[in-house]
Coordinates of C-alpha atoms in Angstrom, one line a residue:
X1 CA -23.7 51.6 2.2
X2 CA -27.3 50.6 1.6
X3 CA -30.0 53.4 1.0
X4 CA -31.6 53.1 4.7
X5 CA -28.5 53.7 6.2
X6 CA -27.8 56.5 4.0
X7 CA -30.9 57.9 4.7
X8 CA -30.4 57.6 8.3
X9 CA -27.3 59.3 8.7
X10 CA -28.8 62.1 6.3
X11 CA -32.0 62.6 8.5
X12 CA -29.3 63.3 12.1
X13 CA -27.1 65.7 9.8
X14 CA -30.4 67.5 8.2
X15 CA -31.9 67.9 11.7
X16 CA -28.8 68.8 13.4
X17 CA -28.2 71.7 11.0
X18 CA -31.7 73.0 11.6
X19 CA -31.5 72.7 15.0
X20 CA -29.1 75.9 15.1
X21 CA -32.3 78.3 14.2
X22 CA -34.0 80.1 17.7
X23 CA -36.7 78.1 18.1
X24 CA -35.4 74.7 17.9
X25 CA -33.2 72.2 20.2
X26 CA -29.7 71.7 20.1
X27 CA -28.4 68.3 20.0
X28 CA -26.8 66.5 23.0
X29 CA -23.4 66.5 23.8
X30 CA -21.7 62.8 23.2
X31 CA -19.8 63.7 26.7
X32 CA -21.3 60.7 28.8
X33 CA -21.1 57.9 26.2
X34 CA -20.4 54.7 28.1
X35 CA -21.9 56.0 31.1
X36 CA -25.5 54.4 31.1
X37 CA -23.1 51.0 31.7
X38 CA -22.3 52.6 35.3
X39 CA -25.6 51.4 37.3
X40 CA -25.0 52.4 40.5
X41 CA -22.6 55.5 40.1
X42 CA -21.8 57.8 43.3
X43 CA -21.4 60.4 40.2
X44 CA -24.8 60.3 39.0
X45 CA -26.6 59.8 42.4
X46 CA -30.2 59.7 43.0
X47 CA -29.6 63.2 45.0
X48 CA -29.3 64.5 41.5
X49 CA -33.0 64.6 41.2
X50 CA -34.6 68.1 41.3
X51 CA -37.2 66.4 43.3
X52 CA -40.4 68.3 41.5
X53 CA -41.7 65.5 39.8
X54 CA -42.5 62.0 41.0
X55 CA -39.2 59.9 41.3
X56 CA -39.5 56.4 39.7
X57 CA -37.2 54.0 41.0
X58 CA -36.5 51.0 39.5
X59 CA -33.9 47.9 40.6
X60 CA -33.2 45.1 38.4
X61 CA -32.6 41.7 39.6
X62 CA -28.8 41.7 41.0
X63 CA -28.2 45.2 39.3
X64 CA -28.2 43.1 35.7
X65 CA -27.9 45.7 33.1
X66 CA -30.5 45.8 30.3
X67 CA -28.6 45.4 27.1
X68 CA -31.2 44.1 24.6
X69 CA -35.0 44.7 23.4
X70 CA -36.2 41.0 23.5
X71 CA -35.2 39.9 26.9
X72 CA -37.0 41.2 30.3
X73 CA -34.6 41.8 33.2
X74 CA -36.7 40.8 36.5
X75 CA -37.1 44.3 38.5
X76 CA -38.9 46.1 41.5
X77 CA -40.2 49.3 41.1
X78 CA -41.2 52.0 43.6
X79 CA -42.4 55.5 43.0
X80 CA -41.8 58.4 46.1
X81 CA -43.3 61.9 45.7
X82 CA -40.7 64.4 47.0
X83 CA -41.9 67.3 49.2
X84 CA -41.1 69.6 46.7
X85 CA -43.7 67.4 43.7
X86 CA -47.4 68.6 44.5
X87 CA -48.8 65.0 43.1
X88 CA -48.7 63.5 46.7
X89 CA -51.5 60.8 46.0
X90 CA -49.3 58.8 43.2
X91 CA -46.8 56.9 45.1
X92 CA -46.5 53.4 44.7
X93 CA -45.0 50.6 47.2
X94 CA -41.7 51.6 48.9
X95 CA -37.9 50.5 48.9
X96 CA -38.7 47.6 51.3
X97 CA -41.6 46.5 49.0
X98 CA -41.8 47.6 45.3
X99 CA -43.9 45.9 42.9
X100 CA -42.6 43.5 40.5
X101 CA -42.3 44.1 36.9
X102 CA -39.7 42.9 33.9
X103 CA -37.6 46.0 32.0
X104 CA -36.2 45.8 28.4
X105 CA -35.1 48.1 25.9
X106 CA -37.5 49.3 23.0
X107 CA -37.9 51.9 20.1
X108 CA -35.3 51.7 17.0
X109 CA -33.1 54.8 16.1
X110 CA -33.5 56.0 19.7
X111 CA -32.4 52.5 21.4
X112 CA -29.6 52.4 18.7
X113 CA -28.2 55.4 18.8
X114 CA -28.5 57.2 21.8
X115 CA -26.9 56.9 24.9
X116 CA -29.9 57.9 27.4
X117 CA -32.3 54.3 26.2
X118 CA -35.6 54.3 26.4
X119 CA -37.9 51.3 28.4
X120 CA -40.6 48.8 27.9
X121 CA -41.7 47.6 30.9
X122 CA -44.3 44.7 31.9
X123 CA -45.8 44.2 35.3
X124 CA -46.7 41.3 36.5
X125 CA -50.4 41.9 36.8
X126 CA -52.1 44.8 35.7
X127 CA -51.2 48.0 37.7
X128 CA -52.7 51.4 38.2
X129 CA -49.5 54.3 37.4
X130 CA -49.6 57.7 38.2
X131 CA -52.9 58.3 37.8
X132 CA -53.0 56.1 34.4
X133 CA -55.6 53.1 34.3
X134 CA -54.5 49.9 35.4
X135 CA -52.8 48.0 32.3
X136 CA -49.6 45.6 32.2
X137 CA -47.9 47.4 29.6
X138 CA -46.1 50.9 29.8
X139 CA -43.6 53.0 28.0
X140 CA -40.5 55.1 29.6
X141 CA -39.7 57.3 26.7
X142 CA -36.3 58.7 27.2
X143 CA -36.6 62.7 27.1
X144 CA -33.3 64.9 25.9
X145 CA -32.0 62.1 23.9
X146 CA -30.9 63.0 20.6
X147 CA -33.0 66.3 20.9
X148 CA -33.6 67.9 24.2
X149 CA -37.6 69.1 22.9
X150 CA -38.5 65.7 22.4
X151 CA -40.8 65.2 24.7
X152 CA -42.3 68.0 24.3
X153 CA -43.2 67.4 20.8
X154 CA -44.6 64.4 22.0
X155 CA -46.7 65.5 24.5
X156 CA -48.4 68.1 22.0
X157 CA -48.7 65.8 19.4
X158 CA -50.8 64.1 21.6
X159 CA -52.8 66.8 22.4
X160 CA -53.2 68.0 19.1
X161 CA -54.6 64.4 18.2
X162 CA -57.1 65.1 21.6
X163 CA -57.8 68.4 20.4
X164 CA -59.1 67.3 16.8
X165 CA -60.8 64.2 17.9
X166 CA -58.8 61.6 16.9
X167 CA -60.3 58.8 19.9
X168 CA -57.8 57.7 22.6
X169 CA -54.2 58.6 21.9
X170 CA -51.8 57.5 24.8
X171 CA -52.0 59.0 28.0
X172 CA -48.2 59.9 30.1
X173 CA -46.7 61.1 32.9
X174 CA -43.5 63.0 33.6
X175 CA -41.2 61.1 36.1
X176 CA -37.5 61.5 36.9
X177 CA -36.1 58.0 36.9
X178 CA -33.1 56.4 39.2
X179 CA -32.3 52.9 38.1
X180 CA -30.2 51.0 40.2
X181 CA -29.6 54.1 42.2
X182 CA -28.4 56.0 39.1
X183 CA -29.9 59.0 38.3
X184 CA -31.1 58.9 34.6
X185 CA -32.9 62.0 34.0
X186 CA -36.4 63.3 33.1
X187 CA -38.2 60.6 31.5
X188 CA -41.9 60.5 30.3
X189 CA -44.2 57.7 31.3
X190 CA -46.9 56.6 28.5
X191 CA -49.5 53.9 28.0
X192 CA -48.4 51.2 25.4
X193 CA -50.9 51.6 22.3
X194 CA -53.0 48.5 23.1
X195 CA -57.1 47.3 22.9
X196 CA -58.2 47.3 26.0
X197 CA -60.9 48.8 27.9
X198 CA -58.7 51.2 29.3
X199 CA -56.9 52.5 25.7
X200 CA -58.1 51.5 22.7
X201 CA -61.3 50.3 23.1
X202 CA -62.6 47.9 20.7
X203 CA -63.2 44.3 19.7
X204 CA -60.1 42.5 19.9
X205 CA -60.1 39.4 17.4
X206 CA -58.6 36.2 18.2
X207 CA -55.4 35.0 16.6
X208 CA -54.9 32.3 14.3
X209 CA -58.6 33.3 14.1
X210 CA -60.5 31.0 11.0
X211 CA -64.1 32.7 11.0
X212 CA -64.4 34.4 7.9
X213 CA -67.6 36.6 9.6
X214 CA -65.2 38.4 12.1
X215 CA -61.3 38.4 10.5
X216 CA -62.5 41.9 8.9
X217 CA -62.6 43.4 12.2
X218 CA -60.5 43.7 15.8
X219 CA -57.4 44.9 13.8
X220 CA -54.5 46.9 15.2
X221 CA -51.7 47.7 12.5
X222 CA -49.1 50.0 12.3
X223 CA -47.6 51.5 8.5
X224 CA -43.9 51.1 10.1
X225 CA -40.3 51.9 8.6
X226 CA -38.6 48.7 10.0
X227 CA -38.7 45.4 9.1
X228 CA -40.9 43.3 11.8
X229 CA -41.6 39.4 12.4
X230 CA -45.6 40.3 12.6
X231 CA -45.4 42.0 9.0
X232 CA -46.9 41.8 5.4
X233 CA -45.5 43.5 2.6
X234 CA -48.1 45.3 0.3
X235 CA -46.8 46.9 -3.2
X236 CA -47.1 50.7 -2.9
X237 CA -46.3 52.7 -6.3
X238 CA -42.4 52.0 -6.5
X239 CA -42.2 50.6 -3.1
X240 CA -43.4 48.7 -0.7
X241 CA -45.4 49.1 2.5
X242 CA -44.5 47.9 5.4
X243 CA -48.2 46.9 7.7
X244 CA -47.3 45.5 11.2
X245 CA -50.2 43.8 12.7
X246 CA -50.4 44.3 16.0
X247 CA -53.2 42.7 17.0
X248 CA -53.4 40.0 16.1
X249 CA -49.8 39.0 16.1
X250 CA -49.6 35.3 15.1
X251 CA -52.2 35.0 12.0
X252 CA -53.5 32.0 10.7
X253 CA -53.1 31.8 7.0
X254 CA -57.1 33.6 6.1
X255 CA -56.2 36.6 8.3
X256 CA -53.2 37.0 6.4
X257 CA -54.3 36.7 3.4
X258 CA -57.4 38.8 3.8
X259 CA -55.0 42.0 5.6
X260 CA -53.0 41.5 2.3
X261 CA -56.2 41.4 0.1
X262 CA -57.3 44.6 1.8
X263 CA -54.0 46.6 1.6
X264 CA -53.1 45.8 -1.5
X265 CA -57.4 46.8 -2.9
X266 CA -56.4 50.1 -0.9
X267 CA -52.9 51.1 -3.0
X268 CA -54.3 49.7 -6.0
X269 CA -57.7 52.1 -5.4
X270 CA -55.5 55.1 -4.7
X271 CA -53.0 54.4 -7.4
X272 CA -55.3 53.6 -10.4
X273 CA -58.2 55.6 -12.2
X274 CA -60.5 55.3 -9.3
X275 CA -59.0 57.1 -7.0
X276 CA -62.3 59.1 -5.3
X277 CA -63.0 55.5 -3.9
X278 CA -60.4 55.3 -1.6
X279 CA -63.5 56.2 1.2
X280 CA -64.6 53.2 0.8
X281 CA -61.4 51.6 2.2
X282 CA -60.1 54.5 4.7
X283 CA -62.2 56.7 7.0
X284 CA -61.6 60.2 5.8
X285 CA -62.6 62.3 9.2
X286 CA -59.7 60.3 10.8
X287 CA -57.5 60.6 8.2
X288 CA -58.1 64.6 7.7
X289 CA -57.6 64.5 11.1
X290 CA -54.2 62.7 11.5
X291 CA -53.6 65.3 8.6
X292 CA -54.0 68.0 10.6
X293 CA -51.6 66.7 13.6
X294 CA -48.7 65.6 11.3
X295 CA -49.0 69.1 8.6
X296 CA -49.2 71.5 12.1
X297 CA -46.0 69.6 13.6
X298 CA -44.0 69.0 10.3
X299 CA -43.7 65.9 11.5
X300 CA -41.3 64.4 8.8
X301 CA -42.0 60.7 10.1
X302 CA -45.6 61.3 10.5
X303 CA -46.0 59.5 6.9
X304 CA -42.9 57.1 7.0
X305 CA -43.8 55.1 10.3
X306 CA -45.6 54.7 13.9
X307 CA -48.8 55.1 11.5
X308 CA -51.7 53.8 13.3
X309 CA -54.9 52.3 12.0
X310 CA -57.4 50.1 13.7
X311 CA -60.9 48.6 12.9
X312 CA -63.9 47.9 15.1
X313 CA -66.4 45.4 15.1
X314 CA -68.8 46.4 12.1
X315 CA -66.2 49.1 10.7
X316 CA -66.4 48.4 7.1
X317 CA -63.2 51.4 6.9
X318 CA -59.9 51.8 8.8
X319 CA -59.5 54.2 11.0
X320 CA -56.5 56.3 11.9
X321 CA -54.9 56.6 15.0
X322 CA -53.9 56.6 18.1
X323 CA -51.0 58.8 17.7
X324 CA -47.6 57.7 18.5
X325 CA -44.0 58.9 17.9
X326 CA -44.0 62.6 17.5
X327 CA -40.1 63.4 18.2
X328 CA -39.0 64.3 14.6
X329 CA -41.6 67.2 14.4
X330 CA -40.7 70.8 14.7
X331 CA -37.3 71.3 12.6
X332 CA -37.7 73.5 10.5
X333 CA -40.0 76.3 8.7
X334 CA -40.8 74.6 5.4
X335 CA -43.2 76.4 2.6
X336 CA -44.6 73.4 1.7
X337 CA -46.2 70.6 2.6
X338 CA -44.5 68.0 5.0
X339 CA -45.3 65.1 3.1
X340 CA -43.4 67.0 0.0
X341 CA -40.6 67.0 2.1
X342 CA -37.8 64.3 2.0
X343 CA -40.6 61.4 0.5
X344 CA -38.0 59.3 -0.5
X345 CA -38.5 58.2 3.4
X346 CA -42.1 57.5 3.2
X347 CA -43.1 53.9 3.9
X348 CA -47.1 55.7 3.0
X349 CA -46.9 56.3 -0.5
X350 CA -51.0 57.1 -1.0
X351 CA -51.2 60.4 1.2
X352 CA -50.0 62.4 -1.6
X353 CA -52.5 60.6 -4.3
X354 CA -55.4 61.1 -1.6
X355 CA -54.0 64.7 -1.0
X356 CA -55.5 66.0 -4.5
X357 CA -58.7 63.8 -4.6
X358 CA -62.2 66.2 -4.0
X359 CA -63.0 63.9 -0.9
X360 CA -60.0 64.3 1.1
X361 CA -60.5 67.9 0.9
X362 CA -64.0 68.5 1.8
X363 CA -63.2 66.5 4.5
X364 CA -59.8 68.0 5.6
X365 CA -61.8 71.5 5.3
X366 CA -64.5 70.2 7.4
X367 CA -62.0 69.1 10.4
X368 CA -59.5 72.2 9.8
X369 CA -62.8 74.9 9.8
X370 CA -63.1 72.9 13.6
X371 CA -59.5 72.7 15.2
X372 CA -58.8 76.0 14.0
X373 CA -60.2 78.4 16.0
X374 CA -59.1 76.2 19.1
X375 CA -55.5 76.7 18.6
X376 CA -54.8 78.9 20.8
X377 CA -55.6 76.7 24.0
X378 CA -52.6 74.7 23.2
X379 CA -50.2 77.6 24.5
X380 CA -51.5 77.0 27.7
X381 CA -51.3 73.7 27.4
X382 CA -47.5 74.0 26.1
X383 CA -46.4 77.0 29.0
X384 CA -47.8 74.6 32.0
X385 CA -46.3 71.6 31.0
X386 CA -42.8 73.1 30.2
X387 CA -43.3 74.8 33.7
X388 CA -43.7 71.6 35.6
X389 CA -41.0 70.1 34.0
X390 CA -38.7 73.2 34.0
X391 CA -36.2 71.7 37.4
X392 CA -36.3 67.9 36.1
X393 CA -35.2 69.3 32.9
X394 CA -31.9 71.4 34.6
X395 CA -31.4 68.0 36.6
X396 CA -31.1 66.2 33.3
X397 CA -29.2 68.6 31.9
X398 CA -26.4 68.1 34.6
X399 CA -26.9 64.4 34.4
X400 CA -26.1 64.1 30.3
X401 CA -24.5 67.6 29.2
X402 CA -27.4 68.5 27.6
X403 CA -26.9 72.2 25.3
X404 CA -30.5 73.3 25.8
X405 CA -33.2 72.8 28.6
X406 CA -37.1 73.3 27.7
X407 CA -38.0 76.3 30.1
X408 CA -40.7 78.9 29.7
X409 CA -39.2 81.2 27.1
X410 CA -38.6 78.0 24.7
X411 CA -41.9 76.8 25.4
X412 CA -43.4 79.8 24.2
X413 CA -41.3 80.0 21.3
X414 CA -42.8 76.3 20.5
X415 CA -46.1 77.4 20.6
X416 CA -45.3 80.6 18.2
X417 CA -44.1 78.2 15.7
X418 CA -47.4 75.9 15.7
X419 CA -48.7 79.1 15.5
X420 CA -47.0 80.2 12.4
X421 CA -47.1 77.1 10.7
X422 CA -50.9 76.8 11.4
X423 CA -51.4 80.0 9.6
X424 CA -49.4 79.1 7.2
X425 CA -51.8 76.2 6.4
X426 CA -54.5 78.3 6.7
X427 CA -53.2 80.4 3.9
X428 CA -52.5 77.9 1.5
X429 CA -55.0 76.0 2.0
X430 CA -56.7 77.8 -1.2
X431 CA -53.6 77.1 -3.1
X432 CA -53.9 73.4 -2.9
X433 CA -57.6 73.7 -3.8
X434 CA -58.9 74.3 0.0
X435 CA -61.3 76.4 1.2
X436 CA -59.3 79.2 3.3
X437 CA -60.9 80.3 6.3
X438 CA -60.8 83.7 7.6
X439 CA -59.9 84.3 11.1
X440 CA -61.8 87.3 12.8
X441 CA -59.4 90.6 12.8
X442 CA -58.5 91.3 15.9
X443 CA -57.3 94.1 18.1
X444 CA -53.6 94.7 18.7
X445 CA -53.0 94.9 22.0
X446 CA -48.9 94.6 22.4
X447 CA -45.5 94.8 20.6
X448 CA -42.5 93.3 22.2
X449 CA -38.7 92.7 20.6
X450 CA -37.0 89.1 21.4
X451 CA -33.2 88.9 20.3
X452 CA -32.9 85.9 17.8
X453 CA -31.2 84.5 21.0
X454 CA -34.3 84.5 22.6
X455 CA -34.0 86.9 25.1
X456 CA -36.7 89.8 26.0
X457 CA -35.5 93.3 25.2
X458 CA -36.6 96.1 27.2
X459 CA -37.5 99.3 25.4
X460 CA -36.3 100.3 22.2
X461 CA -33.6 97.9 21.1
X462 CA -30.9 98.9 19.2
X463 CA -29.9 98.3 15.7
X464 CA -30.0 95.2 14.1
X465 CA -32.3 92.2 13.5
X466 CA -35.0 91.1 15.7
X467 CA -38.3 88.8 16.3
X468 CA -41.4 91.0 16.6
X469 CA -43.7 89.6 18.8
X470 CA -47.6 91.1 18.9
X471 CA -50.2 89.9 21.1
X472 CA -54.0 90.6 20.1
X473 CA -57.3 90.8 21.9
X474 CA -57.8 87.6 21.3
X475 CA -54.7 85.9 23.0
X476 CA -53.3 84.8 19.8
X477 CA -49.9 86.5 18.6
X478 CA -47.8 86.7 15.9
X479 CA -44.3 86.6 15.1
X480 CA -42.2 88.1 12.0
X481 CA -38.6 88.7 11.8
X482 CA -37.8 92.8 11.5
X483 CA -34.4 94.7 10.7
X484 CA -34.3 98.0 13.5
X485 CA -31.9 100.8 12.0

């Protein structure tokens, strides 16, 4: 058995014995395996729908099933708002006339290995979707796959990267989907990370692109964890990393050399006496930022793949971002850094190196002294979504004997962990030869007991072990486990 494979099958048991704590999801049941072959089943009907969100349907030429992630299936798509969904200006086309698009599968682990797939899909010519700006390329992101939070960790990994500044980070939609009149679930619509005018919005250069004046600039690469036909191979420490080039795909022979020249000058920077210089290669506000997203979520992928980096016209540094692919965040309560954590996965083998140089940290400091006070907006954020999602996700819950819904009570329990981990990287901050910053005292306002099941207890409760929730003047709260006797 090879080491990725290992690995693999280590990272589903690791995460699947964490998930048994309070705050995290369970994993799915394996009870509807073979079902997503069924494409119009009386079983799974579109009446399954809760009916709160918009309903995306979507027929495929002849009902042909979508069984790869090269080949588009030809396909009609229609969106209808229910009565019950308050977004009654985002319909598109009807039954009788739906627009035409081509499906296929995408993603890696979560195509392979799950049983809900998740969807590329291209239209025809650029369309306007739920409110999104009008682009050819979108994402259906399967939600309650392997882990029913999923897409909640991706949504506030999203707007996390929003809240520190990180420039355009994909933009989604929550949608139930009914594929050939099969009821599929909750599934989260998101803008494919492309340049455009629309998303990422800078110079695009041409490919197989000879003019040594702009080949440093228009780039769109991704640090990724699988092998890819639009790849170079860049020595990193003991390893190699993996650089996908997006844009541009097919290189002529200068751009590839020159995106291996410059890859290989940045590992060889971080890795050798000079380490200070790696500014001059890597923007360091985007990467303290990116920082900041992955260390809050303990993202344990956020340094092994779906690493972003682009370059404008004139950017003599790369630049990180947009943020993609935060569904392996949240499993656990480490004391330590996430990038400490299982690094035999990383594919990025320079965050720890840049980690202990002076400029990283002045300019983590500088972005964390920022987000930090603005933390507790995201429970907001966290509570509404989880609310308007809350009946799609007891639909899908039916439709793939799912152990664990995201309601209100688990949302809030989400944001209590961000929470806790943010302090917790507040506090050690000094340890790892950051400034700390001190948060204002402030008044306490409330006390409240939660089982370790989750559940509210009213007045005293009664012997035993308990989460201790307090809620300050401020709106922030705090949560420590306690022992009642």
């Amino acid at each position: 058995m090879n080491k990725v494979v290992t690995l693999l099958m280590f990272k589903r048991i690791f995460f699947a014995i964490l998930s048994v704590t309070p705050f995290l999801a369970v994993p799915l049941s394996a009870a509807n395996a073979g079902n997503t072959d069924s494409y119009a089943s009386a079983q799974w009907s579109a009446d399954m729908a809760s009916g709160t969100l918009p309903i995306m349907h979507i027929n495929t030429e002849n009902s042909q099933p979508i069984v790869d992630k090269e080949n588009y299936v030809s396909a009609g798509l229609w969106i209808e708002i229910p009565d019950k969904c308050d977004d009654k200006q985002l319909g598109l086309s009807s039954a009788d006339n739906p627009v035409k698009l081509g499906i296929r599968g995408r993603g890696n682990s979560s195509w392979d290995n799950n049983d809900k797939k998740p969807y590329k899909i291209k239209f025809d010519s650029k369309t306007e979707l739920l409110g999104l700006p009008k682009h050819k390329h979108f994402v259906l992101l399967a939600c309650g796959n392997l882990y029913t939070d999923d897409w909640l960790g991706q949504a506030v990994g999203k707007e996390l990267a929003n809240m520190v500044g990180l420039g355009w980070n994909p933009r989604y939609y929550p949608v139930e989907l009914v594929l050939n009149g099969r009821y599929d679930g909750i599934y989260f619509l998101y803008e494919s990370i492309k340049i455009d005018s629309n998303r990422l919005d800078i110079f695009e250069q041409p490919e197989e692109n000879t003019d040594p004046t702009t080949i440093p600039y228009g780039w769109l690469v991704e640090i990724d964890n699988y092998a890819d036909e639009f790849q170079v191979m860049i020595p990193d420490g003991e390893t190699w990393m993996r650089v996908t080039h997006k844009s541009p795909e097919i290189l002529s022979d200068m751009q590839r050399q020159w995106l291996i020249d410059d890859f290989t000058a940045i590992t060889e920077t971080i890795h050798g006496d000079n380490r200070e210089n790696w500014t001059e290669h890597i923007d360091p506000a985007s990467l303290a930022k990116y920082f900041i997203v992955i260390e809050v979520m303990v993202d344990y992928d956020g340094f092994n793949g779906s690493v972003y980096m682009h370059k404008d016209m004139g950017d003599s540094r790369w630049k990180l971002g947009p943020m993609w692919d935060n569904n392996s965040a949240a499993r656990s309560e480490p004391s330590d850094w996430t990038m400490n954590i299982l690094p035999e996965w990383s594919r990025w083998k320079i965050i720890p190196q840049i980690f202990n140089t002076k400029n990283f940290k002045d300019a983590f400091n500088k972005e964390w002294k920022a987000f930090y006070p603005k933390l507790g907006a995201l429970k907001t954020f966290i509570l509404d979504l989880a609310k308007k999602c809350e009946a799609a996700e007891l639909a899908n819950q039916k439709r793939w004997d799912a152990d664990y819904v995201i309601n209100e009570n688990f949302a809030l329990r989400f944001y209590e962990y961000i929470e806790r981990r943010a302090k917790w990287i507040n506090d050690n901050r000094e340890n790892a030869g950051i400034e700390s910053t001190e948060i204002p005292d402030a008044e306490v306002m409330a006390h409240e007991y939660i089982t370790l099941a989750g559940t509210k207890v009213s007045g005293r409760p009664i012997p035993g072990m308990y989460l201790l929730r307090t809620t300050y003047s401020d709106g922030s709260t705090t949560t420590k486990k306690v022992a009642i006797k």
